[in-house]
PDB file of C-alpha atoms in Angstrom:
ATOM      1  CA  MET A   1      77.836  95.364  25.763  1.00 42.00           C
ATOM      2  CA  ALA A   2      77.200  99.103  25.319  1.00 44.00           C
ATOM      3  CA  ASP A   3      74.485  98.425  22.711  1.00 47.00           C
ATOM      4  CA  ALA A   4      72.581  96.320  25.289  1.00 56.00           C
ATOM      5  CA  ILE A   5      72.446  98.990  27.973  1.00 58.00           C
ATOM      6  CA  HIS A   6      69.278 100.937  28.672  1.00 68.00           C
ATOM      7  CA  GLU A   7      69.414 104.596  27.745  1.00 84.00           C
ATOM      8  CA  GLN A   8      70.644 107.062  30.317  1.00 93.00           C
ATOM      9  CA  ALA A   9      68.147 108.730  32.592  1.00 94.00           C
ATOM     10  CA  THR A  10      68.146 111.171  35.491  1.00 96.00           C
ATOM     11  CA  ILE A  11      65.447 110.969  38.154  1.00 97.00           C
ATOM     12  CA  ALA A  12      64.762 113.945  40.401  1.00 97.00           C
ATOM     13  CA  PHE A  13      65.246 113.090  44.069  1.00 97.00           C
ATOM     14  CA  ASP A  14      65.584 116.203  46.245  1.00 96.00           C
ATOM     15  CA  ASP A  15      67.531 119.455  46.323  1.00 97.00           C
ATOM     16  CA  LYS A  16      70.746 117.629  47.300  1.00 98.00           C
ATOM     17  CA  TYR A  17      70.708 114.376  45.297  1.00 98.00           C
ATOM     18  CA  GLU A  18      69.552 112.947  42.009  1.00 98.00           C
ATOM     19  CA  VAL A  19      69.388 109.386  40.703  1.00 98.00           C
ATOM     20  CA  ARG A  20      71.381 108.672  37.560  1.00 98.00           C
ATOM     21  CA  ILE A  21      70.620 105.562  35.515  1.00 97.00           C
ATOM     22  CA  ASN A  22      73.364 104.082  33.311  1.00 97.00           C
ATOM     23  CA  VAL A  23      75.558 107.181  33.576  1.00 97.00           C
ATOM     24  CA  PHE A  24      78.438 105.359  35.328  1.00 97.00           C
ATOM     25  CA  VAL A  25      79.767 108.163  37.475  1.00 98.00           C
ATOM     26  CA  PRO A  26      83.196 107.189  38.913  1.00 97.00           C
ATOM     27  CA  ALA A  27      82.666 106.047  42.506  1.00 97.00           C
ATOM     28  CA  GLU A  28      84.533 104.937  45.608  1.00 95.00           C
ATOM     29  CA  ASN A  29      83.794 102.019  47.941  1.00 95.00           C
ATOM     30  CA  ASN A  30      81.771  99.756  45.660  1.00 95.00           C
ATOM     31  CA  HIS A  31      81.776  96.041  46.316  1.00 94.00           C
ATOM     32  CA  LEU A  32      82.871  94.050  43.263  1.00 95.00           C
ATOM     33  CA  PHE A  33      79.353  93.122  42.135  1.00 95.00           C
ATOM     34  CA  ASN A  34      78.340  96.797  42.075  1.00 96.00           C
ATOM     35  CA  GLU A  35      81.297  97.958  40.008  1.00 96.00           C
ATOM     36  CA  ALA A  36      80.438  99.501  36.651  1.00 95.00           C
ATOM     37  CA  GLY A  37      82.882  97.108  34.983  1.00 93.00           C
ATOM     38  CA  TYR A  38      81.068  94.122  36.452  1.00 94.00           C
ATOM     39  CA  PHE A  39      77.771  95.481  35.148  1.00 95.00           C
ATOM     40  CA  HIS A  40      79.234  95.871  31.667  1.00 92.00           C
ATOM     41  CA  LEU A  41      80.423  92.248  31.739  1.00 89.00           C
ATOM     42  CA  HIS A  42      76.938  90.915  32.461  1.00 90.00           C
ATOM     43  CA  ALA A  43      74.407  93.381  31.020  1.00 92.00           C
ATOM     44  CA  THR A  44      72.548  91.810  28.101  1.00 92.00           C
ATOM     45  CA  SER A  45      69.110  93.475  28.094  1.00 92.00           C
ATOM     46  CA  THR A  46      68.303  97.034  27.116  1.00 91.00           C
ATOM     47  CA  ASN A  47      66.339  97.181  30.378  1.00 94.00           C
ATOM     48  CA  ASP A  48      69.287  96.362  32.629  1.00 96.00           C
ATOM     49  CA  ILE A  49      69.979  99.317  34.905  1.00 97.00           C
ATOM     50  CA  TYR A  50      72.947 100.629  36.849  1.00 98.00           C
ATOM     51  CA  ALA A  51      71.572 103.156  39.341  1.00 98.00           C
ATOM     52  CA  GLN A  52      73.560 105.665  41.378  1.00 98.00           C
ATOM     53  CA  LEU A  53      72.491 108.211  43.975  1.00 98.00           C
ATOM     54  CA  VAL A  54      74.624 111.225  43.158  1.00 98.00           C
ATOM     55  CA  ARG A  55      75.152 114.442  45.107  1.00 98.00           C
ATOM     56  CA  ILE A  56      74.335 117.269  42.732  1.00 98.00           C
ATOM     57  CA  SER A  57      76.922 119.746  44.037  1.00 97.00           C
ATOM     58  CA  ASP A  58      79.989 117.642  43.233  1.00 97.00           C
ATOM     59  CA  SER A  59      78.735 114.471  41.441  1.00 97.00           C
ATOM     60  CA  LYS A  60      79.898 112.317  44.360  1.00 98.00           C
ATOM     61  CA  VAL A  61      78.225 108.893  44.354  1.00 98.00           C
ATOM     62  CA  HIS A  62      76.579 107.956  47.663  1.00 98.00           C
ATOM     63  CA  ALA A  63      74.762 104.700  46.796  1.00 98.00           C
ATOM     64  CA  THR A  64      74.767 102.129  43.987  1.00 98.00           C
ATOM     65  CA  ILE A  65      72.574  99.221  42.890  1.00 98.00           C
ATOM     66  CA  ALA A  66      72.316  97.212  39.665  1.00 98.00           C
ATOM     67  CA  PHE A  67      69.420  95.154  38.276  1.00 98.00           C
ATOM     68  CA  TYR A  68      69.253  92.805  35.316  1.00 97.00           C
ATOM     69  CA  GLU A  69      66.171  91.793  33.352  1.00 96.00           C
ATOM     70  CA  GLY A  70      65.552  88.050  33.095  1.00 95.00           C
ATOM     71  CA  GLU A  71      62.805  85.826  31.783  1.00 94.00           C
ATOM     72  CA  ASP A  72      59.223  87.017  32.158  1.00 95.00           C
ATOM     73  CA  ARG A  73      60.441  90.514  33.042  1.00 96.00           C
ATOM     74  CA  VAL A  74      61.779  89.446  36.418  1.00 97.00           C
ATOM     75  CA  PHE A  75      64.564  91.820  37.489  1.00 98.00           C
ATOM     76  CA  THR A  76      67.344  90.437  39.664  1.00 98.00           C
ATOM     77  CA  SER A  77      70.264  91.833  41.611  1.00 97.00           C
ATOM     78  CA  PRO A  78      72.717  90.337  40.797  1.00 95.00           C
ATOM     79  CA  LYS A  79      72.438  88.472  37.511  1.00 92.00           C
ATOM     80  CA  ARG A  80      75.592  86.511  38.234  1.00 85.00           C
ATOM     81  CA  GLY A  81      77.550  86.719  41.462  1.00 85.00           C
ATOM     82  CA  THR A  82      77.229  85.672  45.062  1.00 92.00           C
ATOM     83  CA  PHE A  83      75.158  88.724  45.999  1.00 96.00           C
ATOM     84  CA  GLY A  84      73.981  92.092  44.721  1.00 96.00           C
ATOM     85  CA  GLY A  85      71.684  94.592  46.357  1.00 94.00           C
ATOM     86  CA  LEU A  86      72.389  98.047  47.662  1.00 97.00           C
ATOM     87  CA  GLY A  87      75.885  99.335  48.337  1.00 96.00           C
ATOM     88  CA  LEU A  88      76.616 102.570  50.173  1.00 97.00           C
ATOM     89  CA  ASN A  89      79.513 104.517  48.729  1.00 97.00           C
ATOM     90  CA  GLN A  90      79.189 107.116  51.490  1.00 97.00           C
ATOM     91  CA  PRO A  91      77.241 107.170  54.782  1.00 96.00           C
ATOM     92  CA  LEU A  92      73.537 107.973  54.386  1.00 97.00           C
ATOM     93  CA  ASP A  93      70.573 108.493  56.691  1.00 96.00           C
ATOM     94  CA  LEU A  94      68.020 105.690  56.734  1.00 96.00           C
ATOM     95  CA  GLN A  95      65.377 107.956  55.195  1.00 97.00           C
ATOM     96  CA  ILE A  96      67.585 108.649  52.171  1.00 98.00           C
ATOM     97  CA  VAL A  97      68.434 104.957  51.772  1.00 98.00           C
ATOM     98  CA  GLU A  98      64.715 104.140  51.844  1.00 98.00           C
ATOM     99  CA  ARG A  99      63.792 106.784  49.277  1.00 98.00           C
ATOM    100  CA  PHE A 100      66.569 105.632  46.954  1.00 98.00           C
ATOM    101  CA  LEU A 101      65.560 101.958  47.142  1.00 97.00           C
ATOM    102  CA  ILE A 102      61.890 102.703  46.566  1.00 97.00           C
ATOM    103  CA  THR A 103      62.722 105.083  43.709  1.00 97.00           C
ATOM    104  CA  ILE A 104      64.572 102.245  41.967  1.00 98.00           C
ATOM    105  CA  VAL A 105      61.788  99.740  42.628  1.00 97.00           C
ATOM    106  CA  ASP A 106      59.280 102.171  41.131  1.00 96.00           C
ATOM    107  CA  PHE A 107      61.551 102.759  38.132  1.00 96.00           C
ATOM    108  CA  LEU A 108      61.781  98.996  37.497  1.00 97.00           C
ATOM    109  CA  LYS A 109      57.997  98.769  37.682  1.00 96.00           C
ATOM    110  CA  SER A 110      57.821 101.517  35.054  1.00 95.00           C
ATOM    111  CA  LEU A 111      59.898  99.258  32.816  1.00 94.00           C
ATOM    112  CA  GLY A 112      57.281  96.526  33.204  1.00 95.00           C
ATOM    113  CA  ALA A 113      58.878  94.429  35.952  1.00 97.00           C
ATOM    114  CA  SER A 114      56.705  91.463  36.895  1.00 97.00           C
ATOM    115  CA  ALA A 115      58.830  90.852  40.008  1.00 97.00           C
ATOM    116  CA  ILE A 116      62.033  92.151  41.581  1.00 98.00           C
ATOM    117  CA  HIS A 117      64.514  89.868  43.352  1.00 97.00           C
ATOM    118  CA  LEU A 118      67.412  91.008  45.543  1.00 97.00           C
ATOM    119  CA  LYS A 119      70.078  88.617  46.835  1.00 97.00           C
ATOM    120  CA  CYS A 120      71.670  90.507  49.712  1.00 97.00           C
ATOM    121  CA  PRO A 121      75.165  90.086  51.158  1.00 97.00           C
ATOM    122  CA  PRO A 122      75.649  87.962  54.281  1.00 98.00           C
ATOM    123  CA  LEU A 123      74.777  89.921  57.399  1.00 97.00           C
ATOM    124  CA  SER A 124      78.378  89.631  58.583  1.00 97.00           C
ATOM    125  CA  HIS A 125      79.578  91.884  55.755  1.00 97.00           C
ATOM    126  CA  ASN A 126      77.725  94.900  57.121  1.00 96.00           C
ATOM    127  CA  ILE A 127      75.098  94.039  59.695  1.00 96.00           C
ATOM    128  CA  ALA A 128      73.904  97.645  60.051  1.00 96.00           C
ATOM    129  CA  LEU A 129      73.236  98.136  56.323  1.00 97.00           C
ATOM    130  CA  SER A 130      71.715  94.658  55.935  1.00 96.00           C
ATOM    131  CA  SER A 131      69.380  95.350  58.841  1.00 97.00           C
ATOM    132  CA  VAL A 132      68.289  98.676  57.366  1.00 97.00           C
ATOM    133  CA  VAL A 133      67.692  97.223  53.900  1.00 97.00           C
ATOM    134  CA  SER A 134      65.723  94.273  55.324  1.00 97.00           C
ATOM    135  CA  ASN A 135      63.552  96.621  57.351  1.00 97.00           C
ATOM    136  CA  ILE A 136      62.842  98.836  54.327  1.00 97.00           C
ATOM    137  CA  LEU A 137      62.006  95.989  51.975  1.00 97.00           C
ATOM    138  CA  LEU A 138      59.750  94.164  54.419  1.00 97.00           C
ATOM    139  CA  ARG A 139      57.835  97.338  55.277  1.00 97.00           C
ATOM    140  CA  HIS A 140      57.244  97.964  51.576  1.00 96.00           C
ATOM    141  CA  GLY A 141      55.697  94.579  50.858  1.00 95.00           C
ATOM    142  CA  ALA A 142      58.711  92.444  49.991  1.00 97.00           C
ATOM    143  CA  THR A 143      58.787  88.848  51.140  1.00 98.00           C
ATOM    144  CA  LEU A 144      61.718  86.746  52.267  1.00 97.00           C
ATOM    145  CA  CYS A 145      62.156  84.324  49.381  1.00 96.00           C
ATOM    146  CA  ALA A 146      65.431  82.630  50.346  1.00 96.00           C
ATOM    147  CA  HIS A 147      67.657  82.263  53.379  1.00 97.00           C
ATOM    148  CA  GLU A 148      71.051  80.560  53.389  1.00 98.00           C
ATOM    149  CA  LEU A 149      73.776  79.978  55.950  1.00 98.00           C
ATOM    150  CA  ASN A 150      77.008  81.645  54.931  1.00 98.00           C
ATOM    151  CA  TYR A 151      80.400  80.901  56.498  1.00 98.00           C
ATOM    152  CA  ASP A 152      83.143  83.419  57.151  1.00 98.00           C
ATOM    153  CA  MET A 153      85.773  84.442  59.684  1.00 98.00           C
ATOM    154  CA  ARG A 154      87.160  87.697  60.988  1.00 98.00           C
ATOM    155  CA  ILE A 155      90.846  88.061  60.221  1.00 98.00           C
ATOM    156  CA  ASP A 156      93.049  88.845  63.200  1.00 97.00           C
ATOM    157  CA  SER A 157      96.672  88.409  64.250  1.00 98.00           C
ATOM    158  CA  ARG A 158      96.290  84.789  65.409  1.00 98.00           C
ATOM    159  CA  PRO A 159      98.059  82.061  63.409  1.00 98.00           C
ATOM    160  CA  PHE A 160      95.706  79.898  61.378  1.00 98.00           C
ATOM    161  CA  LEU A 161      96.673  76.803  63.381  1.00 98.00           C
ATOM    162  CA  GLU A 162      95.180  78.416  66.487  1.00 98.00           C
ATOM    163  CA  ARG A 163      91.814  78.889  64.803  1.00 97.00           C
ATOM    164  CA  ILE A 164      91.118  75.405  63.461  1.00 98.00           C
ATOM    165  CA  ASP A 165      90.326  71.996  64.935  1.00 98.00           C
ATOM    166  CA  TYR A 166      93.071  69.527  65.765  1.00 98.00           C
ATOM    167  CA  SER A 167      92.363  67.215  62.805  1.00 97.00           C
ATOM    168  CA  ASN A 168      93.137  70.063  60.397  1.00 98.00           C
ATOM    169  CA  VAL A 169      96.238  71.000  62.374  1.00 98.00           C
ATOM    170  CA  LYS A 170      97.453  67.431  61.830  1.00 98.00           C
ATOM    171  CA  ARG A 171      96.620  67.567  58.114  1.00 98.00           C
ATOM    172  CA  ILE A 172      98.575  70.782  57.630  1.00 98.00           C
ATOM    173  CA  ARG A 173     101.569  69.470  59.578  1.00 98.00           C
ATOM    174  CA  LYS A 174     101.501  66.216  57.583  1.00 98.00           C
ATOM    175  CA  CYS A 175     101.458  68.092  54.270  1.00 98.00           C
ATOM    176  CA  LEU A 176     104.343  70.323  55.336  1.00 98.00           C
ATOM    177  CA  LYS A 177     106.343  67.339  56.589  1.00 98.00           C
ATOM    178  CA  MET A 178     105.849  65.624  53.209  1.00 97.00           C
ATOM    179  CA  GLY A 179     107.145  68.702  51.382  1.00 98.00           C
ATOM    180  CA  PHE A 180     103.874  70.183  50.141  1.00 98.00           C
ATOM    181  CA  VAL A 181     104.048  73.842  49.053  1.00 98.00           C
ATOM    182  CA  ALA A 182     101.147  76.328  49.048  1.00 98.00           C
ATOM    183  CA  GLU A 183     101.362  79.725  47.379  1.00 98.00           C
ATOM    184  CA  LYS A 184      99.640  82.413  45.382  1.00 98.00           C
ATOM    185  CA  ILE A 185     100.041  81.767  41.656  1.00 97.00           C
ATOM    186  CA  PHE A 186      99.923  83.865  38.500  1.00 94.00           C
ATOM    187  CA  ALA A 187      98.690  83.781  34.907  1.00 91.00           C
ATOM    188  CA  PRO A 188     100.703  80.893  33.408  1.00 90.00           C
ATOM    189  CA  ASP A 189      99.280  78.483  36.012  1.00 95.00           C
ATOM    190  CA  TYR A 190      95.644  79.598  36.041  1.00 96.00           C
ATOM    191  CA  ALA A 191      94.442  76.918  33.604  1.00 96.00           C
ATOM    192  CA  ASN A 192      96.062  74.077  35.575  1.00 96.00           C
ATOM    193  CA  ALA A 193      94.547  75.373  38.823  1.00 97.00           C
ATOM    194  CA  TYR A 194      91.145  75.693  37.181  1.00 97.00           C
ATOM    195  CA  HIS A 195      91.346  72.110  35.881  1.00 97.00           C
ATOM    196  CA  VAL A 196      91.800  70.795  39.455  1.00 97.00           C
ATOM    197  CA  ILE A 197      88.835  72.848  40.696  1.00 97.00           C
ATOM    198  CA  ARG A 198      86.574  71.832  37.807  1.00 96.00           C
ATOM    199  CA  GLU A 199      87.400  68.130  38.222  1.00 96.00           C
ATOM    200  CA  ASN A 200      86.730  68.368  41.958  1.00 96.00           C
ATOM    201  CA  ARG A 201      83.345  70.010  41.480  1.00 94.00           C
ATOM    202  CA  GLU A 202      82.317  67.541  38.785  1.00 94.00           C
ATOM    203  CA  ARG A 203      83.363  64.659  41.040  1.00 93.00           C
ATOM    204  CA  HIS A 204      81.098  65.971  43.809  1.00 89.00           C
ATOM    205  CA  GLY A 205      78.194  66.800  41.500  1.00 89.00           C
ATOM    206  CA  TYR A 206      78.494  70.600  41.722  1.00 86.00           C
ATOM    207  CA  PRO A 207      78.267  72.758  38.589  1.00 85.00           C
ATOM    208  CA  ILE A 208      81.008  75.256  37.809  1.00 90.00           C
ATOM    209  CA  SER A 209      79.561  78.592  36.812  1.00 87.00           C
ATOM    210  CA  MET A 210      82.510  80.127  34.948  1.00 90.00           C
ATOM    211  CA  THR A 211      85.016  78.935  32.372  1.00 92.00           C
ATOM    212  CA  VAL A 212      88.726  79.568  32.795  1.00 92.00           C
ATOM    213  CA  ALA A 213      88.488  82.110  29.953  1.00 92.00           C
ATOM    214  CA  GLN A 214      85.792  84.019  31.847  1.00 91.00           C
ATOM    215  CA  LEU A 215      87.901  83.997  35.008  1.00 92.00           C
ATOM    216  CA  GLU A 216      90.921  85.249  33.085  1.00 91.00           C
ATOM    217  CA  ALA A 217      88.722  88.013  31.624  1.00 90.00           C
ATOM    218  CA  MET A 218      87.839  89.038  35.183  1.00 92.00           C
ATOM    219  CA  VAL A 219      91.537  89.164  36.063  1.00 94.00           C
ATOM    220  CA  VAL A 220      92.002  91.661  33.238  1.00 93.00           C
ATOM    221  CA  ALA A 221      88.823  93.627  33.976  1.00 92.00           C
ATOM    222  CA  PHE A 222      89.498  93.900  37.721  1.00 94.00           C
ATOM    223  CA  PRO A 223      93.246  94.152  38.308  1.00 94.00           C
ATOM    224  CA  GLY A 224      94.281  93.043  41.763  1.00 94.00           C
ATOM    225  CA  ARG A 225      90.868  91.656  42.690  1.00 96.00           C
ATOM    226  CA  VAL A 226      91.020  88.046  41.408  1.00 96.00           C
ATOM    227  CA  HIS A 227      93.564  85.835  43.163  1.00 97.00           C
ATOM    228  CA  PHE A 228      94.552  82.225  42.382  1.00 98.00           C
ATOM    229  CA  PHE A 229      96.207  79.893  44.907  1.00 98.00           C
ATOM    230  CA  ALA A 230      97.694  76.412  44.525  1.00 98.00           C
ATOM    231  CA  VAL A 231      99.142  73.555  46.550  1.00 98.00           C
ATOM    232  CA  TYR A 232     101.920  71.384  45.135  1.00 98.00           C
ATOM    233  CA  PRO A 233     102.972  67.980  46.523  1.00 97.00           C
ATOM    234  CA  ASP A 234     106.693  68.755  46.378  1.00 97.00           C
ATOM    235  CA  PRO A 235     109.162  71.660  46.269  1.00 97.00           C
ATOM    236  CA  GLN A 236     109.665  70.997  42.549  1.00 97.00           C
ATOM    237  CA  LYS A 237     105.978  71.905  41.999  1.00 96.00           C
ATOM    238  CA  SER A 238     105.441  68.900  39.773  1.00 96.00           C
ATOM    239  CA  ARG A 239     101.647  69.342  39.635  1.00 97.00           C
ATOM    240  CA  ILE A 240      98.829  71.212  41.331  1.00 98.00           C
ATOM    241  CA  VAL A 241      96.938  69.047  43.847  1.00 98.00           C
ATOM    242  CA  ALA A 242      94.649  71.726  45.325  1.00 98.00           C
ATOM    243  CA  ALA A 243      93.629  75.140  44.076  1.00 98.00           C
ATOM    244  CA  GLY A 244      91.467  78.106  44.944  1.00 98.00           C
ATOM    245  CA  VAL A 245      90.165  81.278  43.325  1.00 98.00           C
ATOM    246  CA  CYS A 246      89.389  84.243  45.582  1.00 98.00           C
ATOM    247  CA  LEU A 247      87.731  87.564  44.810  1.00 97.00           C
ATOM    248  CA  ALA A 248      88.534  90.766  46.672  1.00 98.00           C
ATOM    249  CA  LEU A 249      84.956  91.980  46.992  1.00 97.00           C
ATOM    250  CA  SER A 250      86.220  95.142  48.668  1.00 96.00           C
ATOM    251  CA  PRO A 251      89.393  96.241  50.466  1.00 95.00           C
ATOM    252  CA  ALA A 252      87.918  94.595  53.582  1.00 97.00           C
ATOM    253  CA  ILE A 253      86.437  91.311  52.279  1.00 98.00           C
ATOM    254  CA  LEU A 254      88.083  88.384  50.483  1.00 98.00           C
ATOM    255  CA  TYR A 255      85.707  85.758  49.101  1.00 98.00           C
ATOM    256  CA  VAL A 256      86.614  82.152  48.329  1.00 98.00           C
ATOM    257  CA  PHE A 257      84.899  81.783  44.967  1.00 96.00           C
ATOM    258  CA  TYR A 258      86.112  78.247  44.168  1.00 96.00           C
ATOM    259  CA  TRP A 259      88.395  75.724  45.805  1.00 97.00           C
ATOM    260  CA  GLY A 260      89.010  72.003  45.502  1.00 96.00           C
ATOM    261  CA  ASP A 261      91.631  69.239  45.538  1.00 97.00           C
ATOM    262  CA  ALA A 262      92.629  66.356  43.288  1.00 97.00           C
ATOM    263  CA  ALA A 263      90.938  62.954  43.498  1.00 95.00           C
ATOM    264  CA  ASP A 264      94.034  61.134  44.792  1.00 95.00           C
ATOM    265  CA  MET A 265      94.648  63.502  47.718  1.00 96.00           C
ATOM    266  CA  GLY A 266      92.308  61.918  50.269  1.00 92.00           C
ATOM    267  CA  ALA A 267      95.189  60.831  52.487  1.00 94.00           C
ATOM    268  CA  TYR A 268      96.522  64.397  52.744  1.00 95.00           C
ATOM    269  CA  SER A 269      93.513  66.775  52.489  1.00 95.00           C
ATOM    270  CA  PRO A 270      95.610  69.651  51.098  1.00 98.00           C
ATOM    271  CA  ILE A 271      92.585  71.973  51.219  1.00 97.00           C
ATOM    272  CA  ALA A 272      93.529  72.666  54.854  1.00 98.00           C
ATOM    273  CA  LEU A 273      96.977  73.845  53.760  1.00 98.00           C
ATOM    274  CA  LEU A 274      95.352  75.870  50.969  1.00 98.00           C
ATOM    275  CA  ALA A 275      93.020  77.522  53.500  1.00 98.00           C
ATOM    276  CA  SER A 276      96.034  78.394  55.649  1.00 98.00           C
ATOM    277  CA  CYS A 277      97.739  80.016  52.645  1.00 98.00           C
ATOM    278  CA  ILE A 278      94.629  82.070  51.826  1.00 98.00           C
ATOM    279  CA  TYR A 279      94.242  83.117  55.468  1.00 98.00           C
ATOM    280  CA  GLU A 280      97.864  84.282  55.641  1.00 98.00           C
ATOM    281  CA  PHE A 281      97.385  86.209  52.378  1.00 98.00           C
ATOM    282  CA  SER A 282      94.331  87.877  53.967  1.00 98.00           C
ATOM    283  CA  GLN A 283      96.443  88.881  56.973  1.00 98.00           C
ATOM    284  CA  ARG A 284      99.230  90.334  54.817  1.00 98.00           C
ATOM    285  CA  GLU A 285      96.846  92.267  52.577  1.00 98.00           C
ATOM    286  CA  GLY A 286      94.824  93.730  55.444  1.00 98.00           C
ATOM    287  CA  PHE A 287      91.453  92.076  54.796  1.00 98.00           C
ATOM    288  CA  ASP A 288      88.991  92.102  57.703  1.00 98.00           C
ATOM    289  CA  LEU A 289      86.832  89.159  56.639  1.00 98.00           C
ATOM    290  CA  LEU A 290      87.410  85.879  54.781  1.00 98.00           C
ATOM    291  CA  ASP A 291      84.148  84.614  53.286  1.00 98.00           C
ATOM    292  CA  ALA A 292      83.923  80.910  52.379  1.00 98.00           C
ATOM    293  CA  GLY A 293      80.404  81.039  50.933  1.00 97.00           C
ATOM    294  CA  THR A 294      77.170  79.222  51.710  1.00 97.00           C
ATOM    295  CA  SER A 295      76.671  75.674  52.975  1.00 97.00           C
ATOM    296  CA  THR A 296      72.942  75.377  52.411  1.00 97.00           C
ATOM    297  CA  VAL A 297      70.837  74.910  49.273  1.00 94.00           C
ATOM    298  CA  LEU A 298      67.333  76.369  49.382  1.00 94.00           C
ATOM    299  CA  GLY A 299      67.909  76.697  53.099  1.00 96.00           C
ATOM    300  CA  GLU A 300      68.654  72.987  53.644  1.00 97.00           C
ATOM    301  CA  PRO A 301      71.988  72.346  55.382  1.00 97.00           C
ATOM    302  CA  ASN A 302      74.778  70.354  53.779  1.00 96.00           C
ATOM    303  CA  HIS A 303      76.080  69.040  57.084  1.00 97.00           C
ATOM    304  CA  GLY A 304      79.303  67.660  55.643  1.00 95.00           C
ATOM    305  CA  LEU A 305      80.152  71.045  54.126  1.00 96.00           C
ATOM    306  CA  ILE A 306      79.124  72.850  57.299  1.00 98.00           C
ATOM    307  CA  ASN A 307      81.405  70.690  59.442  1.00 98.00           C
ATOM    308  CA  PHE A 308      84.242  71.127  56.945  1.00 97.00           C
ATOM    309  CA  LYS A 309      84.019  74.925  57.181  1.00 98.00           C
ATOM    310  CA  ARG A 310      83.421  75.060  60.922  1.00 98.00           C
ATOM    311  CA  ASN A 311      86.480  72.867  61.495  1.00 98.00           C
ATOM    312  CA  LEU A 312      88.500  75.385  59.463  1.00 98.00           C
ATOM    313  CA  GLY A 313      87.419  78.209  61.768  1.00 98.00           C
ATOM    314  CA  PHE A 314      84.481  79.648  59.831  1.00 98.00           C
ATOM    315  CA  SER A 315      81.166  80.482  61.483  1.00 98.00           C
ATOM    316  CA  GLU A 316      77.590  81.170  60.417  1.00 98.00           C
ATOM    317  CA  SER A 317      75.959  84.296  59.092  1.00 97.00           C
ATOM    318  CA  LEU A 318      72.531  84.609  57.477  1.00 98.00           C
ATOM    319  CA  LYS A 319      72.299  85.499  53.797  1.00 98.00           C
ATOM    320  CA  LEU A 320      68.835  86.726  52.824  1.00 98.00           C
ATOM    321  CA  SER A 321      67.041  87.190  49.514  1.00 98.00           C
ATOM    322  CA  PHE A 322      63.891  89.276  49.030  1.00 98.00           C
ATOM    323  CA  CYS A 323      61.159  89.297  46.396  1.00 97.00           C
ATOM    324  CA  CYS A 324      59.118  92.398  45.593  1.00 95.00           C
ATOM    325  CA  PRO A 325      55.931  92.239  43.504  1.00 92.00           C
ATOM    326  CA  GLY A 326      55.958  94.080  40.194  1.00 87.00           C
TER     327      GLY A 326
END
């Protein structure tokens, strides 16, 4: 997509930092949706920008944000992904964070932005940063344009069975007694796992936002950050009856991007066993937070989905989106 990327630019900031646009300075501590590789996958307009606050003395990146131009010159962060917004690569004072955000907003306005939309991470990911960003945006005229309930859980040393309701304990024990197997899977089985997820989402009337080819491209683009899981009904692994795709958003946060089970599995509910497998993977790999996504649409609760996640040990966190005038 290099031909679709806006030309490079450097914006003066102060005697310590400068803002670099579309320079792609190597950086530490980005969340997945602020990685340069993710930007390259989704940038389609010459006005899309990848902005970094860089320390002049050593070119160390301290903050990152990406925006994508959509219809009617509305810029969004992200274009595709569960959230975008500002990421701090290194600790920064609130005043510097504010100047950086407003510098980028002003730059987007100079490109002709009619509006600027930011979908922020759930507050549970980093409540201090989310609070600071919300304060800055609201003081500078942004409005709250969306609010969703997100569901996640802190990973600790407790077994999964101690964190869930008794009905799910029974489901997991029933699956194990019947010989079900849950495990992390690898490339040859991705398409079969995807088929189960797609069929599940279609059955429940939910769109699926990515093809299996696009997911496999992400596996290649982000080694070690896309993880597939499957449940089989027998030790012979005759077929996949539940599957999940998780994204390592950072070394601390694992996100359940998709999951679902087969239509004939109502008597077993193998999603509970799948959730247990993902939780145990999170423990082994040292993740701090397992994020199961939102359970509201335009703020309206899906009570069935909420109860499903709460019964699996997840709890609420607000996920806010802001709109800034152009």
